[in-house]
Coordinates of N, CA and C in Angstrom, one line a residue:
F14 N 131.6 89.2 74.4 CA 130.7 88.0 73.9 C 131.7 86.5 74.0
Y15 N 130.9 85.4 73.8 CA 131.5 84.2 74.2 C 132.1 83.6 72.6
S16 N 132.7 82.8 72.8 CA 133.0 81.3 71.8 C 132.7 80.3 72.0
Y17 N 131.4 79.7 71.4 CA 131.2 78.1 71.2 C 131.7 77.8 69.9
G18 N 131.2 76.7 70.4 CA 131.0 75.5 68.8 C 129.8 76.1 68.0
M19 N 130.1 75.5 66.9 CA 129.2 75.9 65.9 C 127.3 75.2 66.1
M20 N 126.3 75.6 65.7 CA 125.2 75.4 65.8 C 124.6 75.6 63.9
D21 N 123.6 74.6 63.8 CA 123.1 74.8 62.8 C 122.6 76.2 62.3
G22 N 122.8 76.6 61.4 CA 122.4 77.9 60.9 C 122.9 79.0 61.4
D23 N 124.2 79.1 62.3 CA 125.0 79.9 62.7 C 126.6 80.3 61.4
S24 N 126.8 81.4 61.6 CA 128.2 81.5 60.6 C 128.9 81.2 61.4
A25 N 130.2 81.1 60.9 CA 131.5 80.9 61.6 C 131.6 82.0 62.8
A26 N 131.3 83.6 62.6 CA 131.9 84.6 62.7 C 131.2 84.9 64.0
S27 N 130.2 84.3 64.3 CA 129.4 84.7 65.1 C 129.0 83.7 66.4
P28 N 129.1 84.4 68.0 CA 129.1 83.3 68.9 C 127.6 82.4 69.3
T29 N 128.2 80.7 69.2 CA 127.2 79.6 69.5 C 127.5 79.0 70.9
C30 N 126.2 78.3 70.9 CA 126.4 77.6 72.3 C 127.2 76.3 71.9
G31 N 127.6 75.3 72.3 CA 127.7 74.1 72.3 C 129.0 73.3 72.8
S32 N 129.8 74.2 73.0 CA 131.6 73.8 73.9 C 131.1 73.9 75.4
A33 N 131.9 72.8 75.3 CA 132.0 72.8 77.0 C 133.1 73.6 77.6
S34 N 133.9 74.8 76.8 CA 134.6 75.3 77.6 C 134.8 77.0 77.2
P35 N 133.4 77.8 77.3 CA 133.2 79.2 76.6 C 134.7 79.6 76.9
V36 N 134.9 80.9 76.2 CA 135.8 81.6 76.4 C 135.3 82.9 76.2
R37 N 135.5 84.4 77.3 CA 134.7 85.3 76.8 C 135.9 86.1 75.9
D38 N 135.6 86.9 75.2 CA 136.3 87.8 74.2 C 136.5 89.1 75.7
Q39 N 137.8 89.4 75.8 CA 137.8 90.2 77.0 C 138.1 91.7 76.2
S40 N 137.5 92.1 75.3 CA 137.6 93.5 74.2 C 136.1 93.8 74.8
P41 N 136.2 95.6 75.3 CA 134.7 95.7 76.3 C 133.7 95.6 74.5
S42 N 132.8 95.8 75.1 CA 131.2 95.3 74.0 C 130.7 96.6 74.6
P43 N 129.6 97.2 73.9 CA 128.9 97.5 74.1 C 127.4 96.6 74.2
S44 N 126.5 97.5 75.1 CA 125.1 96.7 75.3 C 124.7 96.5 74.1
P45 N 123.9 95.4 73.7 CA 123.5 95.1 72.5 C 122.2 95.7 72.3
Q46 N 122.1 96.7 71.1 CA 120.7 97.3 70.8 C 119.6 96.6 70.3
P47 N 118.6 96.8 70.4 CA 117.4 96.3 70.2 C 117.3 96.0 68.7
E48 N 117.1 95.1 67.8 CA 116.9 95.4 66.0 C 116.4 94.4 65.6
E49 N 115.2 94.5 64.6 CA 114.0 93.4 64.8 C 113.8 93.2 62.6
D50 N 113.3 91.8 62.7 CA 113.0 91.5 61.4 C 111.8 92.4 61.2
D51 N 111.3 92.5 60.0 CA 110.9 93.0 58.9 C 109.3 93.3 59.8
D52 N 109.0 92.2 60.6 CA 107.6 91.8 61.3 C 107.7 92.3 62.5
G53 N 108.6 93.1 63.1 CA 109.2 93.4 64.5 C 109.7 92.4 65.4
Y54 N 109.5 91.3 65.0 CA 110.2 90.4 65.7 C 111.5 90.2 66.2
P55 N 112.3 90.4 67.3 CA 113.7 90.0 67.4 C 114.5 89.5 66.5
S56 N 115.5 89.9 65.6 CA 115.8 89.0 64.7 C 117.1 87.2 65.7
H57 N 117.0 86.7 64.7 CA 117.7 85.5 65.5 C 119.3 85.8 65.9
E58 N 120.1 86.3 65.2 CA 121.3 87.3 65.5 C 121.3 88.0 66.7
L59 N 120.5 88.9 66.6 CA 120.0 89.4 68.3 C 119.6 89.0 69.0
M60 N 118.7 87.8 69.2 CA 118.4 86.9 70.1 C 119.8 86.2 70.8
R61 N 120.9 85.4 69.9 CA 121.8 85.0 70.0 C 122.6 85.6 70.6
D62 N 123.1 87.0 70.0 CA 124.0 88.1 70.6 C 123.8 88.3 72.3
V63 N 122.6 88.8 72.5 CA 121.8 89.1 73.7 C 122.0 88.0 74.8
F64 N 121.3 86.6 74.0 CA 121.5 85.4 75.3 C 123.1 85.0 75.6
F65 N 124.0 85.1 74.8 CA 125.6 85.2 75.4 C 126.0 86.7 75.6
F66 N 125.6 87.4 75.9 CA 125.8 88.9 76.4 C 125.3 88.6 77.9
C67 N 124.0 88.1 77.8 CA 123.4 88.2 79.5 C 123.8 87.0 80.3
D68 N 124.4 85.8 79.6 CA 124.7 84.6 80.1 C 126.3 85.0 81.1
R69 N 126.1 85.4 82.2 CA 127.0 86.0 82.8 C 128.2 85.1 82.9
N70 N 127.7 84.1 83.5 CA 128.5 82.7 83.6 C 129.3 81.7 83.1
A71 N 128.6 82.0 81.7 CA 128.9 81.1 80.4 C 128.9 79.8 80.5
D72 N 127.2 79.5 81.3 CA 127.4 78.5 81.7 C 126.2 77.4 80.3
G73 N 126.2 78.9 79.4 CA 125.0 77.9 78.7 C 123.3 78.0 78.6
V74 N 122.9 78.5 79.9 CA 121.6 78.8 80.2 C 121.2 80.3 81.0
L75 N 120.5 80.7 80.9 CA 120.1 82.0 82.0 C 119.7 81.6 83.0
S76 N 120.3 82.5 83.9 CA 119.5 82.6 85.4 C 118.2 82.9 85.0
R77 N 117.4 83.2 86.7 CA 116.4 84.3 86.3 C 116.4 85.6 86.0
S78 N 117.5 86.1 86.5 CA 117.9 87.4 86.5 C 118.2 87.7 85.4
E79 N 119.3 87.1 84.6 CA 119.4 87.1 83.4 C 118.3 86.9 82.1
F80 N 117.8 86.0 82.2 CA 116.3 85.6 81.5 C 115.6 87.2 81.6
L81 N 115.5 87.6 82.7 CA 114.6 89.1 82.5 C 115.7 89.8 81.7
E82 N 116.5 90.1 82.1 CA 117.6 91.2 81.3 C 117.7 91.1 79.9
A83 N 117.5 89.7 79.6 CA 117.6 89.6 78.2 C 116.1 89.5 77.5
L84 N 115.4 89.0 77.9 CA 114.2 89.6 77.5 C 113.9 91.1 77.3
D85 N 114.0 91.7 78.0 CA 114.1 93.5 78.4 C 114.7 93.8 77.3
T86 N 116.5 93.5 77.1 CA 117.5 94.0 76.0 C 116.4 93.9 74.7
V87 N 115.9 92.8 74.6 CA 115.4 92.3 73.0 C 113.9 93.1 73.0
G88 N 113.8 94.0 73.8 CA 112.6 95.0 74.1 C 111.1 94.0 74.1
M89 N 111.1 93.1 74.6 CA 110.1 92.3 75.1 C 109.2 93.1 76.4
F90 N 110.1 93.5 77.6 CA 109.6 93.9 78.8 C 108.5 93.1 79.1
P91 N 108.5 92.5 80.2 CA 107.4 91.2 80.3 C 106.8 91.6 82.0
S92 N 106.1 91.5 82.0 CA 105.3 92.2 83.6 C 105.6 91.1 84.1
P93 N 105.6 90.6 85.6 CA 105.8 89.8 86.6 C 104.9 88.8 86.4
E94 N 103.7 89.1 85.9 CA 102.7 88.1 85.7 C 103.4 87.5 84.0
D95 N 103.7 88.3 83.7 CA 104.4 87.6 82.2 C 105.6 86.7 82.4
M96 N 106.2 87.0 83.6 CA 107.2 86.3 83.6 C 107.4 84.9 84.2
E97 N 105.9 84.7 85.2 CA 105.6 83.8 85.9 C 105.3 82.7 84.7
K98 N 104.3 83.1 83.9 CA 103.7 82.2 82.2 C 105.0 81.7 81.9
L99 N 106.1 83.0 81.6 CA 107.3 82.0 80.7 C 108.1 81.1 81.3
Y100 N 108.2 81.1 82.7 CA 109.0 80.6 83.7 C 108.2 78.8 83.6
A101 N 106.6 79.0 83.7 CA 105.8 77.7 83.7 C 106.1 77.2 82.6
E102 N 106.0 78.0 81.2 CA 105.8 77.4 80.0 C 107.4 77.0 79.8
H103 N 108.4 78.0 80.0 CA 110.1 77.4 79.4 C 111.0 77.3 80.1
G104 N 110.8 77.6 81.9 CA 111.3 77.0 82.5 C 112.3 78.2 83.1
E105 N 112.5 77.9 84.3 CA 112.9 79.2 85.0 C 114.8 79.5 84.5
E106 N 115.9 78.5 83.9 CA 116.6 78.6 83.5 C 116.9 78.3 81.8
P107 N 116.3 78.9 80.7 CA 116.3 78.5 79.7 C 117.7 78.4 78.4
D108 N 117.8 77.4 77.7 CA 119.2 77.5 77.1 C 118.7 78.4 75.7
L109 N 119.6 78.8 74.8 CA 119.2 79.4 73.9 C 118.1 79.6 73.0
Q110 N 118.3 77.9 72.6 CA 116.8 77.6 71.9 C 115.5 77.8 72.6
T111 N 115.4 77.5 73.8 CA 114.1 78.0 74.7 C 114.0 79.3 75.1
F112 N 115.0 79.9 75.2 CA 115.2 81.7 74.8 C 114.4 82.3 73.8
R113 N 114.8 81.7 72.7 CA 114.5 82.3 71.4 C 112.7 82.0 71.4
A114 N 112.4 80.7 72.1 CA 110.7 80.0 71.9 C 110.1 81.5 73.0
A115 N 110.9 81.5 74.1 CA 110.2 82.1 75.3 C 110.2 83.9 74.6
V116 N 111.3 84.5 73.8 CA 110.8 85.4 73.2 C 109.9 85.4 72.2
F117 N 109.7 84.5 71.3 CA 108.6 84.4 70.3 C 106.9 84.6 70.9
A118 N 107.2 83.9 72.3 CA 105.9 83.7 73.3 C 105.3 84.9 73.7
Q119 N 106.4 85.4 74.1 CA 106.4 86.9 74.8 C 105.6 87.5 73.6
S120 N 106.3 87.9 72.6 CA 106.0 88.5 71.4 C 104.6 88.3 71.1
L121 N 103.9 87.2 71.3 CA 102.7 86.9 71.1 C 101.7 88.0 71.9
R122 N 102.1 87.8 73.5 CA 101.2 88.5 73.9 C 101.9 90.1 74.1
R123 N 102.6 90.6 73.6 CA 102.7 92.1 73.8 C 101.4 92.8 72.8
M124 N 101.6 93.6 73.1 CA 100.8 94.8 72.6 C 101.0 95.3 71.4
S125 N 100.2 95.0 70.2 CA 100.7 96.3 69.1 C 100.3 97.5 69.2
V126 N 100.3 98.1 67.8 CA 100.3 99.8 68.3 C 98.6 99.3 67.8
A127 N 98.1 98.6 67.1 CA 96.8 99.0 66.8 C 95.9 98.4 68.2
D128 N 96.7 97.8 69.1 CA 96.1 97.7 70.5 C 96.1 99.0 71.5
V129 N 97.2 99.3 71.4 CA 97.4 100.9 71.6 C 96.4 101.9 71.4
R130 N 96.3 101.8 70.3 CA 95.4 102.5 69.4 C 93.7 102.5 69.7
K131 N 93.8 101.1 69.8 CA 92.5 100.8 70.5 C 91.9 101.7 71.7
Q132 N 93.0 101.2 72.6 CA 92.7 101.7 73.9 C 92.6 103.1 74.1
L133 N 93.5 104.0 73.3 CA 93.6 105.4 73.3 C 92.1 106.0 72.6
N134 N 91.2 105.4 71.7 CA 90.3 105.2 70.6 C 89.2 106.5 71.6
M135 N 88.5 106.1 72.5 CA 87.9 107.1 73.2 C 88.4 108.7 73.3
F136 N 89.8 109.0 73.4 CA 90.2 109.8 73.5 C 90.7 110.6 72.1
T137 N 91.0 110.0 71.0 CA 91.7 109.9 69.9 C 90.3 110.9 69.0
K138 N 90.4 111.6 67.9 CA 89.3 112.8 67.4 C 89.6 112.1 66.1
L139 N 88.4 112.6 65.1 CA 88.6 111.6 64.0 C 89.3 111.8 63.0
D140 N 90.5 112.9 63.2 CA 91.7 112.9 62.6 C 92.5 112.5 62.7
G141 N 92.8 111.8 63.8 CA 93.7 110.3 64.3 C 94.6 111.4 65.2
T142 N 94.1 112.2 65.5 CA 94.9 113.1 66.9 C 94.2 113.4 67.9
M143 N 94.8 113.7 69.0 CA 94.0 113.5 71.0 C 94.9 115.0 70.9
D144 N 94.3 115.7 71.9 CA 94.3 116.6 72.5 C 95.5 116.5 73.9
S145 N 96.5 117.1 73.8 CA 97.7 117.0 75.2 C 96.8 117.3 76.2
A146 N 96.2 117.9 76.3 CA 95.3 118.1 77.7 C 94.7 117.3 78.3
A147 N 94.3 116.4 77.2 CA 93.2 114.7 77.5 C 94.3 113.7 78.1
L148 N 95.5 114.1 76.8 CA 96.5 112.8 77.6 C 97.5 113.3 79.0
K149 N 97.6 114.6 79.3 CA 98.0 114.7 80.5 C 96.7 114.3 81.7
A150 N 95.9 114.5 81.3 CA 94.7 114.0 82.4 C 94.8 112.6 82.5
L151 N 94.7 112.3 81.5 CA 94.5 110.5 81.0 C 95.8 110.1 81.9
V152 N 96.9 110.0 81.8 CA 98.2 110.0 82.1 C 98.2 110.5 83.7
S153 N 98.2 111.6 84.3 CA 98.2 111.7 85.4 C 97.0 110.8 86.5
T154 N 95.9 110.5 86.2 CA 95.4 109.6 86.9 C 95.6 108.1 87.0
M155 N 97.0 108.0 86.5 CA 97.3 106.9 86.5 C 98.2 106.6 87.8
G156 N 98.1 108.0 88.8 CA 98.7 108.1 90.1 C 99.7 106.6 90.6
D157 N 98.8 105.5 90.4 CA 99.5 104.3 90.7 C 100.7 103.6 90.1
V158 N 100.2 103.8 89.0 CA 101.0 102.9 88.0 C 102.5 104.2 87.7
C159 N 102.3 105.8 87.5 CA 103.3 106.3 86.7 C 103.5 107.6 88.3
N160 N 104.8 107.8 88.0 CA 104.9 109.1 89.4 C 104.8 110.2 88.5
A161 N 105.6 111.6 89.0 CA 105.1 113.0 88.2 C 106.3 112.9 87.2
G162 N 107.4 112.2 87.4 CA 108.4 112.1 86.1 C 107.9 111.6 85.0
E163 N 107.4 110.2 85.4 CA 107.0 109.7 84.3 C 105.7 109.7 83.4
V164 N 104.9 110.8 84.0 CA 104.0 110.9 83.9 C 104.6 112.1 82.4
Q165 N 105.6 113.0 83.1 CA 106.0 114.6 82.2 C 106.9 113.5 81.1
G166 N 107.8 112.7 81.2 CA 108.2 111.5 80.1 C 107.1 111.6 78.7
I167 N 106.0 110.6 79.3 CA 105.1 110.2 78.2 C 104.3 111.4 77.8
V168 N 104.4 112.5 78.2 CA 103.9 113.5 77.7 C 104.6 114.1 76.6
K169 N 105.9 114.2 77.0 CA 107.0 114.7 76.2 C 107.3 113.6 75.0
L170 N 106.8 112.7 75.3 CA 107.1 111.4 74.1 C 106.3 111.5 72.8
A171 N 105.0 111.8 73.3 CA 104.0 112.3 72.6 C 103.8 113.8 71.9
G172 N 105.1 114.5 72.2 CA 104.9 115.8 71.9 C 104.1 116.5 72.1
A173 N 103.6 116.1 73.3 CA 102.0 117.1 73.7 C 102.6 118.3 74.6
D174 N 103.8 118.4 75.1 CA 104.4 119.1 75.7 C 104.6 120.6 75.1
A175 N 104.6 120.5 73.9 CA 104.9 121.3 72.5 C 103.8 121.8 71.9
A176 N 102.9 121.0 71.7 CA 101.7 121.2 70.4 C 100.4 121.3 71.2
P177 N 99.3 121.7 70.8 CA 98.2 121.3 71.3 C 97.5 119.8 71.2
Q178 N 98.0 119.5 69.9 CA 97.4 118.2 69.8 C 98.5 117.5 69.0
F179 N 98.6 116.2 69.2 CA 99.3 114.9 68.2 C 99.0 114.0 67.9
P180 N 99.3 113.2 67.1 CA 99.3 112.4 65.9 C 99.0 110.7 67.0
V181 N 98.1 110.1 67.8 CA 97.7 109.2 68.1 C 98.9 107.9 67.9
Q182 N 98.8 107.7 66.1 CA 99.4 106.3 65.4 C 100.9 106.6 65.9
E183 N 101.3 108.0 65.6 CA 103.1 107.9 66.1 C 103.2 107.7 67.4
F184 N 102.4 108.1 68.4 CA 102.8 107.8 69.5 C 102.5 106.7 70.5
A185 N 101.5 106.0 70.0 CA 101.4 104.5 69.9 C 102.5 103.7 70.1
S186 N 102.8 104.3 68.3 CA 104.5 103.3 67.7 C 105.6 103.7 68.6
S187 N 105.5 105.3 69.2 CA 106.5 105.6 70.2 C 106.8 104.7 71.4
L188 N 105.0 104.9 71.7 CA 105.0 103.6 73.4 C 105.8 102.4 73.3
L189 N 105.4 101.5 72.4 CA 106.2 100.3 71.8 C 107.7 100.2 71.7
R190 N 108.4 101.1 71.7 CA 109.7 101.4 71.3 C 110.5 101.6 72.7
I191 N 109.4 101.7 74.0 CA 110.6 102.4 74.8 C 110.7 100.7 75.9

């Protein structure tokens, strides 16, 4: 991580932006793990840490590739179309403040558990479960999108490889965490 000058709202122990001469901590650091506030939105601390982790050259802005890596790291996983919208709205090399705004904008575009359940509704039984065979057939028809290994991963994620039925609510939640 980096050591920078203080910004409003940041504690003395946390890396922040503002100094002309960033210093990289030489101790090994694991990749930040997504953590969210109660509303499912990445915390300010996580976004700050991810920003500085991904800002490889410590210039206080993210390059295009660093921007995508940072968004993926906080769990946003934007599509190429989403990235073009984010570039247009927030620029191609965001600073920390702009990165936070871009994460918020992307979180509004992201599907919710309810959205996924709605998409799966026609395959869901009244008790809120789905047949494993139906999921396998549904995912297998996505041949242009999913290869055989990805199909098996989705089926396994749902628990459909071990049970004839699985709860759609839990499956939808699991899909959004990957």
